[in-house]
Coordinates of C-alpha atoms in Angstrom, one line a residue:
X65 CA -19.0 3.9 17.0
X66 CA -20.5 0.8 18.0
X67 CA -23.2 1.6 16.1
X68 CA -21.5 2.4 12.7
X69 CA -19.0 -0.7 13.2
X70 CA -21.7 -3.1 13.7
X71 CA -23.7 -1.1 10.3
X72 CA -19.8 -1.1 8.4
X73 CA -20.0 -5.3 9.1
X74 CA -17.2 -4.8 11.4
X75 CA -18.0 -7.6 14.2
X76 CA -14.8 -9.0 15.0
X77 CA -11.5 -7.3 15.4
X78 CA -7.8 -8.0 13.0
X79 CA -5.4 -9.6 15.1
X80 CA -3.8 -5.5 14.7
X81 CA -7.0 -4.0 15.4
X82 CA -7.5 -6.2 18.6
X83 CA -4.4 -5.2 19.8
X84 CA -3.5 -1.7 19.1
X85 CA -6.9 -0.3 20.0
X86 CA -7.0 -1.1 23.7
X87 CA -3.2 1.0 23.8
X88 CA -4.3 3.8 21.5
X89 CA -8.1 4.6 23.3
X90 CA -5.5 4.8 26.1
X91 CA -3.9 7.9 24.9
X92 CA -0.5 5.8 25.3
X93 CA 1.9 5.4 21.3
X94 CA 2.0 2.3 19.9
X95 CA 4.7 0.8 16.9
X96 CA 2.7 -1.9 15.5
X97 CA 4.3 -4.3 12.7
X98 CA 1.4 -5.5 10.0
X99 CA 0.9 -6.8 6.0
X100 CA -1.3 -4.3 4.6
X101 CA -5.0 -5.9 4.5
X102 CA -4.9 -7.2 8.1
X103 CA -6.8 -3.9 9.2
X104 CA -4.8 -1.9 10.4
X105 CA -6.1 1.8 9.5
X106 CA -9.3 1.3 11.6
X107 CA -7.6 0.2 14.5
X108 CA -5.8 3.7 14.2
X109 CA -9.6 6.1 12.8
X110 CA -11.7 4.2 15.6
X111 CA -9.0 6.2 18.5
X112 CA -8.9 9.0 16.2
X113 CA -12.3 9.4 15.9
X114 CA -12.4 9.1 19.8
X115 CA -10.5 11.4 20.5
X116 CA -12.0 14.1 18.4
X117 CA -15.7 13.9 19.6
X118 CA -13.8 14.2 23.3
X119 CA -11.7 17.4 22.3
X120 CA -12.2 20.6 22.1
X121 CA -12.9 22.4 18.6
X122 CA -9.0 23.4 17.5
X123 CA -7.5 19.6 18.3
X124 CA -6.0 17.7 15.1
X125 CA -5.5 14.7 13.4
X126 CA -2.5 14.4 11.3
X127 CA -1.8 11.2 9.1
X128 CA 0.8 10.3 7.1
X129 CA 1.2 8.1 4.2
X130 CA 3.3 7.7 1.0
X131 CA 1.2 7.4 -1.9
X132 CA -1.6 9.3 -3.0
X133 CA -4.1 6.5 -2.9
X134 CA -3.3 5.0 -0.1
X135 CA -4.0 8.7 1.2
X136 CA -7.7 8.4 -0.3
X137 CA -8.5 5.1 0.5
X138 CA -8.1 5.9 4.8
X139 CA -10.0 9.4 3.6
X140 CA -13.0 6.8 2.5
X141 CA -12.5 4.6 5.0
X142 CA -13.1 7.8 7.6
X143 CA -16.0 9.5 5.7
X144 CA -17.6 5.9 5.9
X145 CA -17.0 5.7 10.1
X146 CA -18.6 9.2 10.9
X147 CA -21.0 8.9 7.5
X148 CA -19.6 12.4 6.6
X149 CA -19.9 14.0 9.5
X150 CA -16.4 14.6 10.4
X151 CA -14.5 17.6 8.9
X152 CA -11.6 15.8 6.9
X153 CA -9.1 17.5 4.7
X154 CA -6.7 15.4 2.1
X155 CA -3.1 16.4 1.6
X156 CA -1.0 15.4 -1.6
X157 CA 0.4 16.2 -5.1
X158 CA -1.4 15.6 -8.5
X159 CA -4.4 17.6 -7.1
X160 CA -5.4 21.1 -7.2
X161 CA -4.2 23.2 -4.5
X162 CA -7.0 25.5 -3.9
X163 CA -9.9 22.5 -2.3
X164 CA -7.6 21.5 -0.4
X165 CA -5.7 24.4 1.6
X166 CA -9.8 24.9 2.0
X167 CA -10.4 22.4 3.8
X168 CA -7.4 22.1 6.2
X169 CA -8.4 26.1 6.8
X170 CA -12.3 25.3 6.5
X171 CA -12.1 23.3 10.3
X172 CA -10.6 19.7 9.1
X173 CA -10.2 18.0 12.1
X174 CA -8.4 15.3 10.2
X175 CA -5.2 15.4 7.8
X176 CA -4.6 12.9 6.0
X177 CA -1.1 14.0 4.3
X178 CA 1.8 12.5 1.4
X179 CA 4.7 14.3 3.8
X180 CA 6.1 15.6 0.3
X181 CA 3.0 17.9 -0.3
X182 CA 2.2 19.2 3.5
X183 CA 6.0 20.0 4.0
X184 CA 5.6 22.2 0.6
X185 CA 2.7 24.0 2.1
X186 CA 4.5 23.7 5.4
X187 CA 7.5 25.6 4.3
X188 CA 5.1 28.1 2.2
X189 CA 3.6 28.7 5.9
X190 CA -0.2 27.9 4.6
X191 CA -0.7 25.4 6.8
X192 CA -0.4 25.3 11.0
X193 CA 0.0 21.9 12.9
X194 CA 0.0 23.9 15.9
X195 CA -2.7 21.7 17.4
X196 CA -2.2 18.0 16.4
X197 CA -2.9 16.5 18.9
X198 CA -2.6 12.8 17.5
X199 CA 0.1 11.8 14.4
X200 CA 0.2 8.2 12.6
X201 CA 2.5 7.4 10.8
X202 CA 1.5 4.2 8.6
X203 CA 3.6 2.3 5.9
X204 CA 6.2 4.1 7.7
X205 CA 8.4 1.3 6.0
X206 CA 7.2 2.9 2.9
X207 CA 7.7 6.0 3.6
X208 CA 11.8 6.0 4.6
X209 CA 11.7 4.0 0.9
X210 CA 11.2 6.9 -0.8
X211 CA 13.1 8.9 0.9
X212 CA 10.5 10.6 3.1
X213 CA 13.1 10.7 6.1
X214 CA 14.1 14.6 6.2
X215 CA 10.2 15.3 5.4
X216 CA 9.3 13.2 7.9
X217 CA 11.7 15.1 10.1
X218 CA 10.6 18.6 9.5
X219 CA 6.7 18.0 9.8
X220 CA 7.5 16.7 12.9
X221 CA 10.1 19.6 14.7
X222 CA 6.7 21.4 13.9
X223 CA 3.9 19.7 15.6
X224 CA 3.6 19.5 20.1
X225 CA 6.0 17.5 21.9
X226 CA 2.9 16.4 23.9
X227 CA 0.9 15.0 21.2
X228 CA 0.0 10.7 20.7
X229 CA 2.1 9.0 17.8
X230 CA 0.9 5.4 16.3
X231 CA 3.4 4.3 14.4
X232 CA 2.3 1.0 11.5
X233 CA 5.2 -0.4 9.2
X234 CA 5.8 -4.0 7.7
X235 CA 9.2 -4.6 9.1
X236 CA 10.8 -3.7 12.1
X237 CA 14.6 -2.3 10.5
X238 CA 17.1 -0.6 11.9
X239 CA 15.8 2.2 10.8
X240 CA 12.6 2.6 11.8
X241 CA 13.6 1.3 15.0
X242 CA 15.6 5.4 14.9
X243 CA 12.1 6.9 13.2
X244 CA 10.6 5.3 16.7
X245 CA 12.8 6.1 18.9
X246 CA 12.8 10.0 17.8
X247 CA 9.5 9.9 17.3
X248 CA 7.3 8.1 20.0
X249 CA 7.5 8.0 24.3
X250 CA 7.9 4.9 25.3
X251 CA 5.2 3.0 22.8
X252 CA 3.4 -0.1 23.0
X253 CA 4.7 -2.6 21.0
X254 CA 2.9 -4.6 18.1
X255 CA 3.7 -7.7 16.0
X256 CA 1.4 -9.5 14.2
X257 CA 3.9 -10.2 11.7
X258 CA 6.6 -12.3 13.2
X259 CA 6.8 -14.2 10.2
X260 CA 7.3 -13.0 6.7
X261 CA 5.6 -15.5 3.9
X262 CA 2.3 -14.9 1.3
X263 CA -0.9 -16.1 2.2
X264 CA -1.1 -20.2 2.3
X265 CA -4.6 -18.1 0.7
X266 CA -2.9 -18.5 -2.7
X267 CA -1.6 -21.1 -4.9
X268 CA 2.2 -20.3 -6.6
X269 CA 3.9 -20.7 -9.0
X270 CA 7.1 -20.3 -11.3
X271 CA 7.8 -20.0 -14.7
X272 CA 11.3 -19.8 -15.6
X273 CA 11.0 -18.7 -19.3
X274 CA 13.3 -15.9 -21.6
X275 CA 12.9 -12.5 -21.4
X276 CA 11.9 -11.6 -24.8
X277 CA 8.5 -15.4 -24.3
X278 CA 7.8 -13.1 -21.0
X279 CA 4.8 -10.8 -22.8
X280 CA 3.5 -14.4 -24.9
X281 CA 3.6 -16.2 -21.7
X282 CA 1.3 -13.3 -20.2
X283 CA -0.8 -13.1 -23.0
X284 CA -1.0 -16.8 -22.8
X285 CA -2.3 -17.0 -19.4
X286 CA -4.8 -14.3 -20.0
X287 CA -6.4 -16.7 -22.6
X288 CA -6.3 -19.7 -20.5
X289 CA -7.2 -18.8 -17.2
X290 CA -10.4 -16.8 -15.5
X291 CA -11.0 -13.4 -13.1
X292 CA -8.9 -10.4 -13.1
X293 CA -4.8 -10.2 -13.5
X294 CA -2.3 -7.5 -11.5
X295 CA 0.4 -7.4 -12.7
X296 CA 4.1 -6.3 -11.8
X297 CA 6.4 -4.8 -13.1
X298 CA 9.9 -2.9 -12.2
X299 CA 9.4 0.1 -14.1
X300 CA 8.4 3.3 -15.1
X301 CA 8.6 2.6 -18.7
X302 CA 7.6 -1.2 -18.3
X303 CA 4.8 -1.2 -17.1
X304 CA 3.8 2.0 -20.3
X305 CA 5.2 -1.2 -22.6
X306 CA 3.5 -4.2 -20.8
X307 CA 0.0 -3.0 -20.8
X308 CA 0.4 -1.0 -24.2
X309 CA 1.5 -4.8 -25.9
X310 CA -1.3 -6.2 -23.8
X311 CA -4.4 -3.3 -25.0
X312 CA -2.8 -4.6 -28.7
X313 CA -3.2 -8.2 -27.6
X314 CA -7.4 -7.2 -26.9
X315 CA -6.6 -7.7 -23.1
X316 CA -8.3 -4.3 -21.5
X317 CA -5.5 -2.9 -19.9
X318 CA -4.7 -0.4 -18.0
X319 CA -1.0 0.9 -16.1
X320 CA -0.1 2.8 -12.9
X321 CA 3.2 4.2 -12.3
X322 CA 4.5 7.3 -10.5
X323 CA 4.2 9.6 -13.7
X324 CA 0.6 9.1 -14.9
X325 CA -1.4 11.6 -13.6
X326 CA -3.1 11.9 -10.5
X327 CA -6.6 11.4 -12.5
X328 CA -5.1 8.7 -14.8
X329 CA -3.5 6.5 -11.7
X330 CA -7.4 7.0 -10.5
X331 CA -9.5 6.2 -13.6
X332 CA -7.1 3.2 -14.0
X333 CA -8.0 1.8 -10.5
X334 CA -11.4 1.9 -10.5
X335 CA -11.6 0.7 -14.2
X336 CA -9.9 -2.2 -12.6
X337 CA -12.1 -2.5 -9.4
X338 CA -15.1 -1.9 -11.3
X339 CA -14.1 -4.4 -14.2
X340 CA -13.9 -2.5 -17.3
X341 CA -9.7 -3.0 -17.1
X342 CA -8.9 -6.7 -16.8
X343 CA -5.4 -5.6 -16.3
X344 CA -3.7 -3.7 -14.0
X345 CA -0.1 -3.0 -14.8
X346 CA 1.7 -1.7 -11.7
X347 CA 5.0 -0.8 -9.7
X348 CA 5.4 -1.1 -6.4
X349 CA 5.5 1.9 -4.8
X350 CA 2.5 2.9 -6.7
X351 CA 0.9 -0.5 -5.7
X352 CA 2.0 -1.0 -2.4
X353 CA -1.4 -1.1 -0.1
X354 CA -3.7 -0.8 -2.9
X355 CA -6.6 -3.1 -1.5
X356 CA -9.3 -4.4 -4.4
X357 CA -11.3 -7.5 -3.6
X358 CA -11.1 -10.6 -5.5
X359 CA -8.1 -10.0 -7.7
X360 CA -7.7 -13.4 -9.0
X361 CA -4.5 -13.9 -10.7
X362 CA -1.2 -12.0 -9.5
X363 CA 2.3 -11.8 -12.1
X364 CA 6.0 -11.0 -11.2
X365 CA 6.3 -10.1 -14.9
X366 CA 9.7 -8.7 -13.1
X367 CA 11.1 -10.5 -9.8
X368 CA 10.7 -8.1 -7.0
X369 CA 14.4 -6.6 -6.0
X370 CA 13.4 -7.2 -2.3
X371 CA 11.6 -10.7 -0.2
X372 CA 9.4 -8.0 1.3
X373 CA 8.3 -7.5 -2.4
X374 CA 7.0 -10.3 -3.3
X375 CA 5.3 -10.9 0.0
X376 CA 3.1 -7.4 -0.9
X377 CA 2.5 -8.0 -4.5
X378 CA 1.6 -11.5 -3.5
X379 CA -1.1 -10.5 -0.8
X380 CA -2.4 -8.8 -3.8
X381 CA -5.1 -12.0 -4.5
X382 CA -5.7 -14.2 -1.8
X383 CA -7.3 -12.5 0.8
X384 CA -9.3 -12.5 3.1
X385 CA -11.1 -16.0 2.9
X386 CA -10.5 -15.9 -1.2
X387 CA -8.5 -17.8 -3.1
X388 CA -5.7 -16.5 -5.6
X389 CA -2.7 -18.0 -7.9
X390 CA 0.9 -15.6 -8.2
X391 CA 2.6 -16.7 -10.9
X392 CA 6.3 -15.3 -11.1
X393 CA 8.7 -15.1 -14.2
X394 CA 12.1 -15.7 -14.0
X395 CA 14.5 -15.4 -16.8
X396 CA 17.5 -17.8 -16.9
X397 CA 19.6 -15.2 -14.9
X398 CA 17.3 -14.4 -12.5
X399 CA 16.7 -18.0 -11.3
X400 CA 19.7 -17.9 -8.1
X401 CA 18.3 -14.7 -7.1
X402 CA 14.6 -16.2 -6.9
X403 CA 15.5 -19.4 -5.0
X404 CA 17.4 -16.5 -2.5
X405 CA 13.6 -15.4 -2.1
X406 CA 12.1 -18.9 -2.1
X407 CA 14.7 -19.2 1.1
X408 CA 14.2 -16.5 2.8
X409 CA 10.5 -16.9 3.0
X410 CA 10.6 -20.4 3.4
X411 CA 7.8 -21.0 0.0
X412 CA 7.7 -23.2 -2.3
X413 CA 6.4 -23.0 -6.2
X414 CA 5.8 -25.3 -8.7
X415 CA 7.9 -24.9 -11.1
X416 CA 7.2 -24.6 -15.2
X417 CA 9.5 -24.1 -17.9
X418 CA 9.0 -22.5 -21.9
X419 CA 11.9 -22.8 -23.7
X420 CA 12.5 -20.9 -26.3
X421 CA 11.5 -22.2 -29.6
X422 CA 8.6 -22.9 -28.0
X423 CA 4.9 -22.0 -26.9
X424 CA 3.6 -22.1 -23.7
X425 CA 1.0 -24.9 -22.9
X426 CA 1.0 -24.8 -19.5
X427 CA -1.7 -22.8 -17.1

């Protein structure tokens, strides 16, 4: 394992890895609050790989995550760490059932799944989880937001009681505490996010702009700045509309949201990561946890509903030691909500105003 980590250039553990690895390797349950991009994936994959290496061959581990994209990222990281030696299965919607079930039944020791598809297999008695000895609930706050609480409960009821459980969440709300009390036994508590705040590597700016001028302003920013843009909108229809208008204006843009097929979502992500799409237009549920390197600019085309979502959106840029820019478009009736969000986060942003009858003239 140490050789594999060194080969992958993992030298210094991140704070969540340094805190979570020792108790997890000892077999303790862990309840950790940490934002995406903090390295928490390794903090549960390393204990899983070590546990499976020293356990009987029938022993399995299960990782539950809210979205297909996150599940695919975790599976990719697992394969990198094990140099494709570890047998693993991806269980999620939008992909053919046959290969997934074949992988599970073919001796997969790690199952990486979204709750909905796994519960469907369990209800049809296509999968047996009686040999699972490690359970990871990752991004559990987002899973609850997406309505997966009943699915998680039904899945957990089918797992052995003498398992180890690792739980990760961006926040520790009452709902998360309830989940912890139900599924974790005397967990080690780790808090890496003592305060909810955007990265200091991100320049924050706000544009007070009429709704009908938002598209024009976005196109102006694209023309006035270099690099890739991740644009956040509130609805699936809005993502399609903004991406289509950008494409008509000559900008390479792709939408990504829950109504797109898995192949469409994978194609959009791959095209954005490889630079074929300069703009990715996304909704919150799909974009949370997506880790694409070197995103230069985040645009809150629509103001997020929660301060936490603002932090997650802004966190797509300025990752690691890089710098980025985050622009928020605030319509006149959103000014009060934006100020409240800034007070909650204790942040200030440079403000610009775009009047109804003028062309944007700022960067």
